[in-house]
PDB file of C-alpha atoms in Angstrom:
ATOM      1  CA  MET A   1      -0.944   0.561  -9.118  1.00 60.00           C
ATOM      2  CA  VAL A   2       0.665  -1.468 -11.756  1.00 68.00           C
ATOM      3  CA  GLU A   3      -2.678  -3.097 -12.495  1.00 69.00           C
ATOM      4  CA  ARG A   4      -4.083   0.359 -13.153  1.00 71.00           C
ATOM      5  CA  GLY A   5      -1.426   1.386 -15.316  1.00 79.00           C
ATOM      6  CA  TRP A   6      -0.115   4.151 -13.022  1.00 83.00           C
ATOM      7  CA  ILE A   7       3.227   2.725 -12.518  1.00 87.00           C
ATOM      8  CA  ASP A   8       5.158  -0.145 -14.255  1.00 90.00           C
ATOM      9  CA  GLU A   9       6.734  -3.196 -12.660  1.00 90.00           C
ATOM     10  CA  SER A  10      10.127  -1.819 -13.004  1.00 91.00           C
ATOM     11  CA  LEU A  11       9.314   0.933 -10.652  1.00 90.00           C
ATOM     12  CA  VAL A  12       7.861  -1.460  -8.077  1.00 89.00           C
ATOM     13  CA  LYS A  13      11.179  -3.434  -8.311  1.00 93.00           C
ATOM     14  CA  ARG A  14      13.215  -0.200  -7.977  1.00 93.00           C
ATOM     15  CA  ILE A  15      11.248   0.843  -4.872  1.00 92.00           C
ATOM     16  CA  TYR A  16      11.638  -2.566  -3.240  1.00 92.00           C
ATOM     17  CA  ASP A  17      15.474  -2.598  -3.954  1.00 96.00           C
ATOM     18  CA  ILE A  18      15.717   0.862  -2.448  1.00 95.00           C
ATOM     19  CA  LEU A  19      13.788  -0.157   0.720  1.00 95.00           C
ATOM     20  CA  ILE A  20      15.749  -3.378   1.116  1.00 96.00           C
ATOM     21  CA  LYS A  21      19.148  -1.510   0.595  1.00 97.00           C
ATOM     22  CA  ALA A  22      18.012   0.971   3.247  1.00 98.00           C
ATOM     23  CA  ASN A  23      17.290  -2.014   5.496  1.00 97.00           C
ATOM     24  CA  LEU A  24      13.663  -1.043   5.788  1.00 97.00           C
ATOM     25  CA  PRO A  25      10.851  -3.719   6.016  1.00 92.00           C
ATOM     26  CA  VAL A  26       9.063  -4.779   2.873  1.00 91.00           C
ATOM     27  CA  GLU A  27       6.884  -7.481   4.494  1.00 89.00           C
ATOM     28  CA  LEU A  28       5.235  -8.261   7.761  1.00 88.00           C
ATOM     29  CA  PRO A  29       7.152 -10.150  10.434  1.00 87.00           C
ATOM     30  CA  VAL A  30       6.066 -13.744  10.867  1.00 82.00           C
ATOM     31  CA  ASP A  31       4.370 -13.058  14.160  1.00 85.00           C
ATOM     32  CA  SER A  32       2.688  -9.829  13.116  1.00 88.00           C
ATOM     33  CA  PRO A  33      -0.926  -9.257  14.272  1.00 91.00           C
ATOM     34  CA  MET A  34      -1.621  -7.210  11.221  1.00 91.00           C
ATOM     35  CA  ASN A  35      -4.626  -8.227   9.128  1.00 93.00           C
ATOM     36  CA  ARG A  36      -7.123  -6.364   7.050  1.00 95.00           C
ATOM     37  CA  GLU A  37      -9.234  -5.073   9.976  1.00 95.00           C
ATOM     38  CA  LEU A  38      -6.127  -3.803  11.915  1.00 95.00           C
ATOM     39  CA  PHE A  39      -4.788  -2.149   8.782  1.00 95.00           C
ATOM     40  CA  LEU A  40      -8.082  -0.319   8.083  1.00 95.00           C
ATOM     41  CA  LYS A  41      -8.524   0.603  11.866  1.00 95.00           C
ATOM     42  CA  LEU A  42      -4.943   2.210  11.878  1.00 94.00           C
ATOM     43  CA  MET A  43      -5.477   3.920   8.531  1.00 94.00           C
ATOM     44  CA  SER A  44      -8.747   5.499   9.868  1.00 93.00           C
ATOM     45  CA  VAL A  45      -6.711   7.549  12.423  1.00 93.00           C
ATOM     46  CA  ASP A  46      -3.948   8.470  10.140  1.00 91.00           C
ATOM     47  CA  LYS A  47      -2.989  12.177   9.791  1.00 90.00           C
ATOM     48  CA  LYS A  48      -4.222  12.079   6.229  1.00 89.00           C
ATOM     49  CA  VAL A  49      -7.854  11.557   7.395  1.00 92.00           C
ATOM     50  CA  ALA A  50      -9.845  14.795   6.961  1.00 91.00           C
ATOM     51  CA  ASN A  51     -13.399  15.238   8.000  1.00 90.00           C
ATOM     52  CA  GLY A  52     -13.624  11.397   8.432  1.00 89.00           C
ATOM     53  CA  GLN A  53     -12.515  10.690   4.935  1.00 92.00           C
ATOM     54  CA  LEU A  54      -9.197   8.645   4.254  1.00 94.00           C
ATOM     55  CA  ARG A  55      -6.921  10.307   1.692  1.00 94.00           C
ATOM     56  CA  LEU A  56      -4.133   8.291   0.154  1.00 93.00           C
ATOM     57  CA  ILE A  57      -0.807   9.256  -1.435  1.00 92.00           C
ATOM     58  CA  LEU A  58      -0.721   7.049  -4.623  1.00 90.00           C
ATOM     59  CA  LEU A  59       2.277   6.672  -6.912  1.00 88.00           C
ATOM     60  CA  LYS A  60       1.690   7.637 -10.452  1.00 88.00           C
ATOM     61  CA  GLY A  61       4.229   7.838 -13.263  1.00 86.00           C
ATOM     62  CA  ASP A  62       7.963   8.125 -12.547  1.00 86.00           C
ATOM     63  CA  LEU A  63       9.414   7.756  -9.037  1.00 84.00           C
ATOM     64  CA  GLY A  64       8.736  10.896  -6.991  1.00 86.00           C
ATOM     65  CA  ASN A  65       5.249  11.638  -8.797  1.00 88.00           C
ATOM     66  CA  CYS A  66       2.144  11.031  -6.884  1.00 91.00           C
ATOM     67  CA  VAL A  67      -1.473  11.906  -6.332  1.00 91.00           C
ATOM     68  CA  PHE A  68      -2.888  12.884  -2.967  1.00 92.00           C
ATOM     69  CA  THR A  69      -6.582  12.086  -3.045  1.00 91.00           C
ATOM     70  CA  GLY A  70      -9.677  10.942  -1.108  1.00 92.00           C
ATOM     71  CA  GLU A  71     -11.216   9.577  -4.440  1.00 90.00           C
ATOM     72  CA  PHE A  72      -9.959   6.070  -4.767  1.00 90.00           C
ATOM     73  CA  ASP A  73     -11.336   2.583  -5.431  1.00 89.00           C
ATOM     74  CA  GLU A  74     -11.920   1.392  -1.777  1.00 92.00           C
ATOM     75  CA  LYS A  75     -12.500  -2.211  -3.092  1.00 93.00           C
ATOM     76  CA  ALA A  76      -9.134  -2.158  -4.790  1.00 90.00           C
ATOM     77  CA  MET A  77      -7.516  -0.834  -1.596  1.00 92.00           C
ATOM     78  CA  VAL A  78      -8.965  -3.660   0.530  1.00 95.00           C
ATOM     79  CA  GLU A  79      -7.850  -6.205  -2.109  1.00 92.00           C
ATOM     80  CA  THR A  80      -4.334  -4.770  -2.019  1.00 90.00           C
ATOM     81  CA  ILE A  81      -4.240  -5.067   1.771  1.00 93.00           C
ATOM     82  CA  ASP A  82      -5.637  -8.639   1.649  1.00 93.00           C
ATOM     83  CA  GLU A  83      -2.971  -9.599  -1.030  1.00 90.00           C
ATOM     84  CA  PHE A  84      -0.119  -8.026   1.006  1.00 89.00           C
ATOM     85  CA  VAL A  85      -1.211  -9.815   4.297  1.00 91.00           C
ATOM     86  CA  ALA A  86      -1.632 -13.117   2.443  1.00 89.00           C
ATOM     87  CA  GLU A  87       1.712 -12.788   0.609  1.00 85.00           C
ATOM     88  CA  CYS A  88       3.534 -12.125   3.900  1.00 82.00           C
ATOM     89  CA  ALA A  89       1.896 -15.064   5.524  1.00 80.00           C
ATOM     90  CA  GLY A  90       3.073 -17.191   2.635  1.00 75.00           C
ATOM     91  CA  GLN A  91      -0.466 -17.749   1.357  1.00 78.00           C
ATOM     92  CA  PRO A  92      -1.355 -17.950  -2.283  1.00 68.00           C
ATOM     93  CA  VAL A  93      -2.615 -14.712  -3.780  1.00 64.00           C
TER      94      VAL A  93
END
């Protein structure tokens, strides 16, 4: 969402810092089976799917502000998943 101007880099850092301080994971374990296909499969059965359409909660603006929508750039979502999986695997993104 930084790339789209919805949030700034300082918010991303703040969120990561909060998750790390709470001892929550911010990357996949080395032996994780997660890849694009598995992420998409699991997302397709998420409770936010309605009438077969995936809806996302996207951060926008200050911490705590978000948009709940089924209208999003699917290509950007897949690219984000690919970048996350590659980064966690130590591959260049």
